[in-house]
Coordinates of C-alpha atoms and ligand atoms in Angstrom, one line a residue:
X268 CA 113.5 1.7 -66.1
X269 CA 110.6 -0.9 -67.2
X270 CA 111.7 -3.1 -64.0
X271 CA 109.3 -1.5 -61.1
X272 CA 110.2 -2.2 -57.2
X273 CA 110.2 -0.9 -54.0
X274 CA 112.7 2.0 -55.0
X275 CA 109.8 3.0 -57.9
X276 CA 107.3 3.8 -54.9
X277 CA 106.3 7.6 -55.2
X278 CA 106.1 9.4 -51.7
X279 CA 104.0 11.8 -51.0
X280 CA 104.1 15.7 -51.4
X281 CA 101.9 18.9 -50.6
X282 CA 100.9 19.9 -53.8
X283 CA 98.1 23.2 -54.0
X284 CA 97.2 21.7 -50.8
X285 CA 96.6 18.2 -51.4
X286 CA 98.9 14.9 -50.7
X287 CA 100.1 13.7 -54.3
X288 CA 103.3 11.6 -55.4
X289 CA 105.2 12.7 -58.1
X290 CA 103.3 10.3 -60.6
X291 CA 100.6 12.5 -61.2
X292 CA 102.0 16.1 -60.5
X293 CA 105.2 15.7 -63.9
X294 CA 102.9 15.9 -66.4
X295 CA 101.1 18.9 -64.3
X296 CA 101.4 21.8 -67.4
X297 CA 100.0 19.3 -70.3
X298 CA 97.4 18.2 -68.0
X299 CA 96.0 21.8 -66.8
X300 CA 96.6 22.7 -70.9
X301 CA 94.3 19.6 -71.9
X302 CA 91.6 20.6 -74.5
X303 CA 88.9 18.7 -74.1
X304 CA 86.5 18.2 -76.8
X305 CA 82.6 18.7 -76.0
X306 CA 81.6 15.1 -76.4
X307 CA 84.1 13.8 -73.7
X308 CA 83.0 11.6 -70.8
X309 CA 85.0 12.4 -67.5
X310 CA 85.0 9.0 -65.3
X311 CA 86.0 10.5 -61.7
X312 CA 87.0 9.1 -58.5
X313 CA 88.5 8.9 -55.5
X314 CA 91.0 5.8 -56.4
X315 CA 89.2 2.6 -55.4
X316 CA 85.9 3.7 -56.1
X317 CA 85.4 2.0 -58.8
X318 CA 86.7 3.7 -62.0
X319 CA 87.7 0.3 -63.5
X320 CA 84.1 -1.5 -63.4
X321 CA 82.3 2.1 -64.5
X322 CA 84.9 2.4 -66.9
X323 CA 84.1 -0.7 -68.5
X324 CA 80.6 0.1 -68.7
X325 CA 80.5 3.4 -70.6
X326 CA 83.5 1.5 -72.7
X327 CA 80.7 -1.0 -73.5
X328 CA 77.9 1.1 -73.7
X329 CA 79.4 3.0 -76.6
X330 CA 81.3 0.6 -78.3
X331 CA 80.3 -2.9 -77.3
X332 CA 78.4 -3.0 -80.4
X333 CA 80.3 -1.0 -83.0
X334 CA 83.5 -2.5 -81.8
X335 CA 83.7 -5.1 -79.9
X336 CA 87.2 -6.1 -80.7
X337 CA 88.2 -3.2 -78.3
X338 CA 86.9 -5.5 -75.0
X339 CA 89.1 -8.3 -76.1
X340 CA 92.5 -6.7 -77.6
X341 CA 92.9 -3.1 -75.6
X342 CA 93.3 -3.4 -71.6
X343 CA 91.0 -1.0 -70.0
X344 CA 93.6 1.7 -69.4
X345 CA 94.2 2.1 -73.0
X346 CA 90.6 2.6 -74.0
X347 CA 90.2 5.0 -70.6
X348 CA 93.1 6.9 -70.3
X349 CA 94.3 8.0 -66.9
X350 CA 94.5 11.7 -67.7
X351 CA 97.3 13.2 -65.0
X352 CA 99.3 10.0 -64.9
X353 CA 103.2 10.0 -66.1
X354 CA 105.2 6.3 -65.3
X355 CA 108.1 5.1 -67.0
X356 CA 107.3 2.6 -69.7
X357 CA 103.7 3.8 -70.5
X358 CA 102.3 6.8 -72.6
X359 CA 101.6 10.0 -70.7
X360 CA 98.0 10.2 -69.8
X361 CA 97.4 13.5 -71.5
X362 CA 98.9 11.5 -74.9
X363 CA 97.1 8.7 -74.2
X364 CA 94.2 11.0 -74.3
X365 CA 95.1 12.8 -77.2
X366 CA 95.9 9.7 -79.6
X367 CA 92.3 8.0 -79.0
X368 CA 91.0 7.5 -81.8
X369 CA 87.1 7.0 -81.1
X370 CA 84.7 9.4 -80.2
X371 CA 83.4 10.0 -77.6
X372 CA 86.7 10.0 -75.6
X373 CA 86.3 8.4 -72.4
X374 CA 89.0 9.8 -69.8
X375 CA 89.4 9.2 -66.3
X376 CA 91.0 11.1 -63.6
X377 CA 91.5 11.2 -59.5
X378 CA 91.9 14.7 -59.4
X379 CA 90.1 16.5 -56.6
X380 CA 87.3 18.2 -58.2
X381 CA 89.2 21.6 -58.3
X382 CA 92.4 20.4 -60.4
X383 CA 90.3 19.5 -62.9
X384 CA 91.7 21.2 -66.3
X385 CA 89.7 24.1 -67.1
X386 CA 88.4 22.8 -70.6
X387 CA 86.9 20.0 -69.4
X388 CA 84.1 22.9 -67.8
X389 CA 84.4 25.4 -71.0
X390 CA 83.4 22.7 -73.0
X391 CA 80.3 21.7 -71.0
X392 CA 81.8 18.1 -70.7
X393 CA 79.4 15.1 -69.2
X394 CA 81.2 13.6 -65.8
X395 CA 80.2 10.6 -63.8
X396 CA 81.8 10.4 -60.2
X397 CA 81.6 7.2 -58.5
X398 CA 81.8 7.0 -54.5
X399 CA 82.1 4.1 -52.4
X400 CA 81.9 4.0 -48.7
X401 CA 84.8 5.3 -46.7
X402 CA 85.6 2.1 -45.0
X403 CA 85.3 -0.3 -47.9
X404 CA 86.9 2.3 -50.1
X405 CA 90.1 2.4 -47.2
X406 CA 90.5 -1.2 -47.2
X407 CA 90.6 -1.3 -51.1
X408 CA 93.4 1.4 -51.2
X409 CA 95.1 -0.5 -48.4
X410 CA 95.6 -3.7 -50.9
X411 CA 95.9 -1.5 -54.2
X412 CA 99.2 0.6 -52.1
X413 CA 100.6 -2.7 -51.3
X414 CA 100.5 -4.3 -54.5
X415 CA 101.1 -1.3 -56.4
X416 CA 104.7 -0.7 -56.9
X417 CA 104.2 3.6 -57.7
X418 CA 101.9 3.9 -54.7
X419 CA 103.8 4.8 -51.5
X420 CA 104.4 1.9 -48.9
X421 CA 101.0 1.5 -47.0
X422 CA 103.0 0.6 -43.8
X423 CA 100.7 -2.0 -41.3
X424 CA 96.7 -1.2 -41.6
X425 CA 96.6 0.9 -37.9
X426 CA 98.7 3.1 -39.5
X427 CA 97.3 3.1 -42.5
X428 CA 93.9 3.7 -40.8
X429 CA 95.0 6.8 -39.1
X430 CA 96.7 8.4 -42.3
X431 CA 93.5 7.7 -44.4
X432 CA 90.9 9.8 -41.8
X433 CA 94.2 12.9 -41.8
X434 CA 93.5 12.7 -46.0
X435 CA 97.6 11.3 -45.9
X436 CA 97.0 9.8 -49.2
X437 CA 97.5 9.8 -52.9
X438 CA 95.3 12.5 -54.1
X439 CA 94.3 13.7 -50.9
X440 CA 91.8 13.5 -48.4
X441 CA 88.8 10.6 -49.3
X442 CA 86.4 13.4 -46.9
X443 CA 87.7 16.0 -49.6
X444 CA 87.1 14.5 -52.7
X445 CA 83.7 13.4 -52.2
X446 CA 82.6 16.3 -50.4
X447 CA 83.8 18.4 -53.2
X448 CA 82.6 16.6 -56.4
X449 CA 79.4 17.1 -54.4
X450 CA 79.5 20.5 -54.0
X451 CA 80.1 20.6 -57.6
X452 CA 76.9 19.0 -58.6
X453 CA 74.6 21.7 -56.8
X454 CA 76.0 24.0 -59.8
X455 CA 77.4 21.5 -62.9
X456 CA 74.4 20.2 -64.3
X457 CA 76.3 17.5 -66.5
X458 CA 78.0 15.8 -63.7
X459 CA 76.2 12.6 -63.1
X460 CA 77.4 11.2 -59.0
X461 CA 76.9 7.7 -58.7
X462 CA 77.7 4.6 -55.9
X463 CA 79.7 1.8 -55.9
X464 CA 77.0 0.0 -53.6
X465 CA 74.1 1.5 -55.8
X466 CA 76.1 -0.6 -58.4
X467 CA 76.3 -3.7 -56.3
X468 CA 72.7 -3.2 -55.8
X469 CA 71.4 -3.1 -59.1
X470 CA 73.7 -2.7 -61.7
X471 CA 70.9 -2.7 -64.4
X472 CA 69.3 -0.3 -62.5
X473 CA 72.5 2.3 -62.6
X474 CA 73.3 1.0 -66.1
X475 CA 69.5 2.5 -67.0
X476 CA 70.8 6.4 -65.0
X477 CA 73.9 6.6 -66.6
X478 CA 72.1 5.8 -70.2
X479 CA 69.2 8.7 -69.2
X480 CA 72.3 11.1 -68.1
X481 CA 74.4 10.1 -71.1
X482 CA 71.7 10.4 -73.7
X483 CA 71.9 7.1 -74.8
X484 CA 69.2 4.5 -75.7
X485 CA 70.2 1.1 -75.3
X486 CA 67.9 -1.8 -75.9
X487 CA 66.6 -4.6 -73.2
X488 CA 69.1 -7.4 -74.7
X489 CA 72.5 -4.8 -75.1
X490 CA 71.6 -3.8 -71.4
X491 CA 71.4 -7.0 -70.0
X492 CA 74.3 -8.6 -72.0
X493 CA 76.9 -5.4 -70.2
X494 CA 75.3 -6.0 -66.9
X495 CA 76.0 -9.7 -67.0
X496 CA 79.4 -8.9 -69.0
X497 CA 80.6 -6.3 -66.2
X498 CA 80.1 -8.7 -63.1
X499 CA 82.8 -9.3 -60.8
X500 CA 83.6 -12.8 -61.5
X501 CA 84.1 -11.7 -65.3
X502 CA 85.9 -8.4 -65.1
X503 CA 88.0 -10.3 -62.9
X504 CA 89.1 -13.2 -65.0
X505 CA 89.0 -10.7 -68.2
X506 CA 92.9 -9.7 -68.8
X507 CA 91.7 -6.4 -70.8
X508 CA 89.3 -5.8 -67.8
X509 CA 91.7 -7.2 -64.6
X510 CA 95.0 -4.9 -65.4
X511 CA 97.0 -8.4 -65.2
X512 CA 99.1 -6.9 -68.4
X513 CA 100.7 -3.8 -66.2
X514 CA 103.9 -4.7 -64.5
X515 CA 103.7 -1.8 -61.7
X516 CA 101.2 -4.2 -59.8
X517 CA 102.1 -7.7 -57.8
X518 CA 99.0 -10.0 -58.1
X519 CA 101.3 -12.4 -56.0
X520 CA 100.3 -9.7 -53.0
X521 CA 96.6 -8.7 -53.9
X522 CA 95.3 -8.9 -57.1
X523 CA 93.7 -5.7 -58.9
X524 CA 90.1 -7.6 -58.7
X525 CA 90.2 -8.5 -54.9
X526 CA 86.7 -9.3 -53.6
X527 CA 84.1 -6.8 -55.3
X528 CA 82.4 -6.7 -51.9
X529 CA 80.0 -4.4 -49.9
X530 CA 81.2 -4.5 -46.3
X531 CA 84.8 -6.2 -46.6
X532 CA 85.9 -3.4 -44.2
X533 CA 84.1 -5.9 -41.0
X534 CA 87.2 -7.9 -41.7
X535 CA 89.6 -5.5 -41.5
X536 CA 88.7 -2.6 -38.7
X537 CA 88.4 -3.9 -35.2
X538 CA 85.1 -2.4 -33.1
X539 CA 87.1 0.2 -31.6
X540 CA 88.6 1.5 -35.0
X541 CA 85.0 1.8 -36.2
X542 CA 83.5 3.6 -33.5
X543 CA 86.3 5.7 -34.0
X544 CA 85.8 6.1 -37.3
X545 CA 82.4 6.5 -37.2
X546 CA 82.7 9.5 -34.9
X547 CA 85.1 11.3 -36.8
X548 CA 83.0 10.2 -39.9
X549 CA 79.8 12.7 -38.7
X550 CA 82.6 15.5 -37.7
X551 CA 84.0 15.5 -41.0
X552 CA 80.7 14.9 -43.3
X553 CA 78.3 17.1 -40.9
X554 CA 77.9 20.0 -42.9
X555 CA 74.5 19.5 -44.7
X556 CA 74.6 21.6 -47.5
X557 CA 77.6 20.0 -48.9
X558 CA 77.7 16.2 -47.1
X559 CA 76.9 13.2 -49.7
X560 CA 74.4 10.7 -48.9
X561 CA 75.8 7.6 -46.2
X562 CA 76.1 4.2 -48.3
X563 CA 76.5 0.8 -46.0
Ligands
LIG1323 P1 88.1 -4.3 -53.8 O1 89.5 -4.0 -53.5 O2 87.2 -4.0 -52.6 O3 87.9 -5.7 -54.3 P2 89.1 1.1 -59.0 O4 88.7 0.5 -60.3 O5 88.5 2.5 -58.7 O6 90.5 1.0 -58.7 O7 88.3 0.2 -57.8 C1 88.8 -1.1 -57.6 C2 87.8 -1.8 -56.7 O8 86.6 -2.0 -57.4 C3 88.2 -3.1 -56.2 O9 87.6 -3.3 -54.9 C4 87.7 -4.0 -57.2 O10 87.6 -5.4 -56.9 C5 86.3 -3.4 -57.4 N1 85.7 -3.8 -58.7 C6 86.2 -3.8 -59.9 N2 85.4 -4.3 -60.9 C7 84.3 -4.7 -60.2 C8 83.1 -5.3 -60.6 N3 82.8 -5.6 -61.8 N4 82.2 -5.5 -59.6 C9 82.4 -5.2 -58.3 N5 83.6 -4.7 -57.9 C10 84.5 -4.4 -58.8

């Protein structure tokens, strides 16, 4: 069915030992089979990171000049395919993937860092993880699951609150993720880990690390035209940027570009849910070998 509602929610599942819905597990074999190619970029997050605006930025990076008419005819998800995802209506990820026709291929996942398919580290692939702050990256998913018709009901925020510190969530627990993608980088030299609010800060800044990771040289004018070209007010009224052309999501409830904000989680968590949090924050992030740095 094209028509997605209520009844099209996923629920969640153990799966290898982390919380997924059904939306990324059905494709499971062609994803773990996926041959990657050398010269693929792996864009990786925990969902609500922010894949979309780093998406748009390699996108740009590499073909902003050779093709622009990709910004302006092919929604974001079509020029970065989501690699495990399988909906009604929509291309598998994996054949998504496979049918690019540009190179490099720029491919973005959620996977936890150990159901990454295996190619993707036999072929030496470059990565870039993006992490954002727990709190703001909590509140972001709380909007996404209510707007997004394959995400399970987010029920009212408390609840919500409590489920995301037990790692009850679409592709696990947020502690998990970033911890592990972590680890990962003590031993993967090619995986580039990056902030959202490093990206807030300074975009050109991060725009000038991902170009020294990715090998790229990219001139003073190019730089400054993706910075401006990948701020929030324009990604957000930009329909290939904004996902307005998707029909699983309800912009009437929360729109895919909400706020683009460092710190929206103030307006959502009352004192007592952050000292709460906060607590159970050190508990869970306290082992120093592996903990990533603290962003406010
Ligand atoms: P908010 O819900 O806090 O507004 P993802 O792309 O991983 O799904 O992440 C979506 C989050 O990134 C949303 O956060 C969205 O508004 C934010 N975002 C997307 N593009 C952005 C941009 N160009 N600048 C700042 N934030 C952006």
């Amino acid at each position: 069915p094209d028509k997605m509602d209520s009844s099209s929610r996923g629920k969640l599942f153990d799966f290898h030992g982390v919380p997924m819905s059904h939306y990324f597990t059905d494709n499971w074999e062609n994803v773990q089979n996926f041959q990657a190619r050398p010269d693929d970029i792996l864009i990786a997050t925990y969902p609500k990171a922010g894949t979309t605006w780093v998406s748009n930025i390699l996108d740009l990076l590499y073909f902003g000049q050779t093709s622009p008419e990709r910004q302006t005819a092919i929604p974001i998800y079509a020029r970065v395919p989501f690699l495990e995802i399988i909906v009604p209506s929509l291309d598998s990820g994996t054949d998504m993937a496979n049918n690019l026709p540009t190179s490099p291929r720029l491919i973005k996942t959620h996977f936890p860092v150990q159901f990454v398919p295996k190619s993707f580290w036999e072929q030496n692939c470059r990565m870039v993880y993006v992490a954002r702050n727990a709190k703001d990256n909590m509140v972001s998913y709380f909007h996404f699951d209510r707007m997004n018709m394959i995400q399970p009901e987010p029920g009212d925020w408390s609840s919500y609150f409590h489920r995301f510190m037990e790692g009850k969530m679409v592709f696990g627990s947020w502690y998990d993720h970033v911890n592990g993608w972590w680890k990962k980088k003590q031993t993967y030299s090619k995986l580039h880990y990056m902030f959202y609010e490093d990206l807030i800060e300074d975009t050109g800044r991060e725009i000038d690390k991902l170009c020294s990771f990715l090998g790229l040289s990219c001139s003073v004018e190019e730089k400054e035209r993706i910075r401006s070209g990948v701020q929030f007010d324009n990604m957000k009224k930009d329909s290939m940027a904004n996902y307005s052309t998707l029909s699983v999501m309800d912009f009437k409830i929360s729109p895919f570009m909400r706020k683009g904000k460092v710190g929206d989680w103030k307006n959502h968590f009352t004192v007592a849910q952050s000292e709460q949090f906060d607590e159970d924050y050190k508990e869970k992030m306290k082992d120093s070998h592996t903990s990533v740095p603290h962003r406010n």
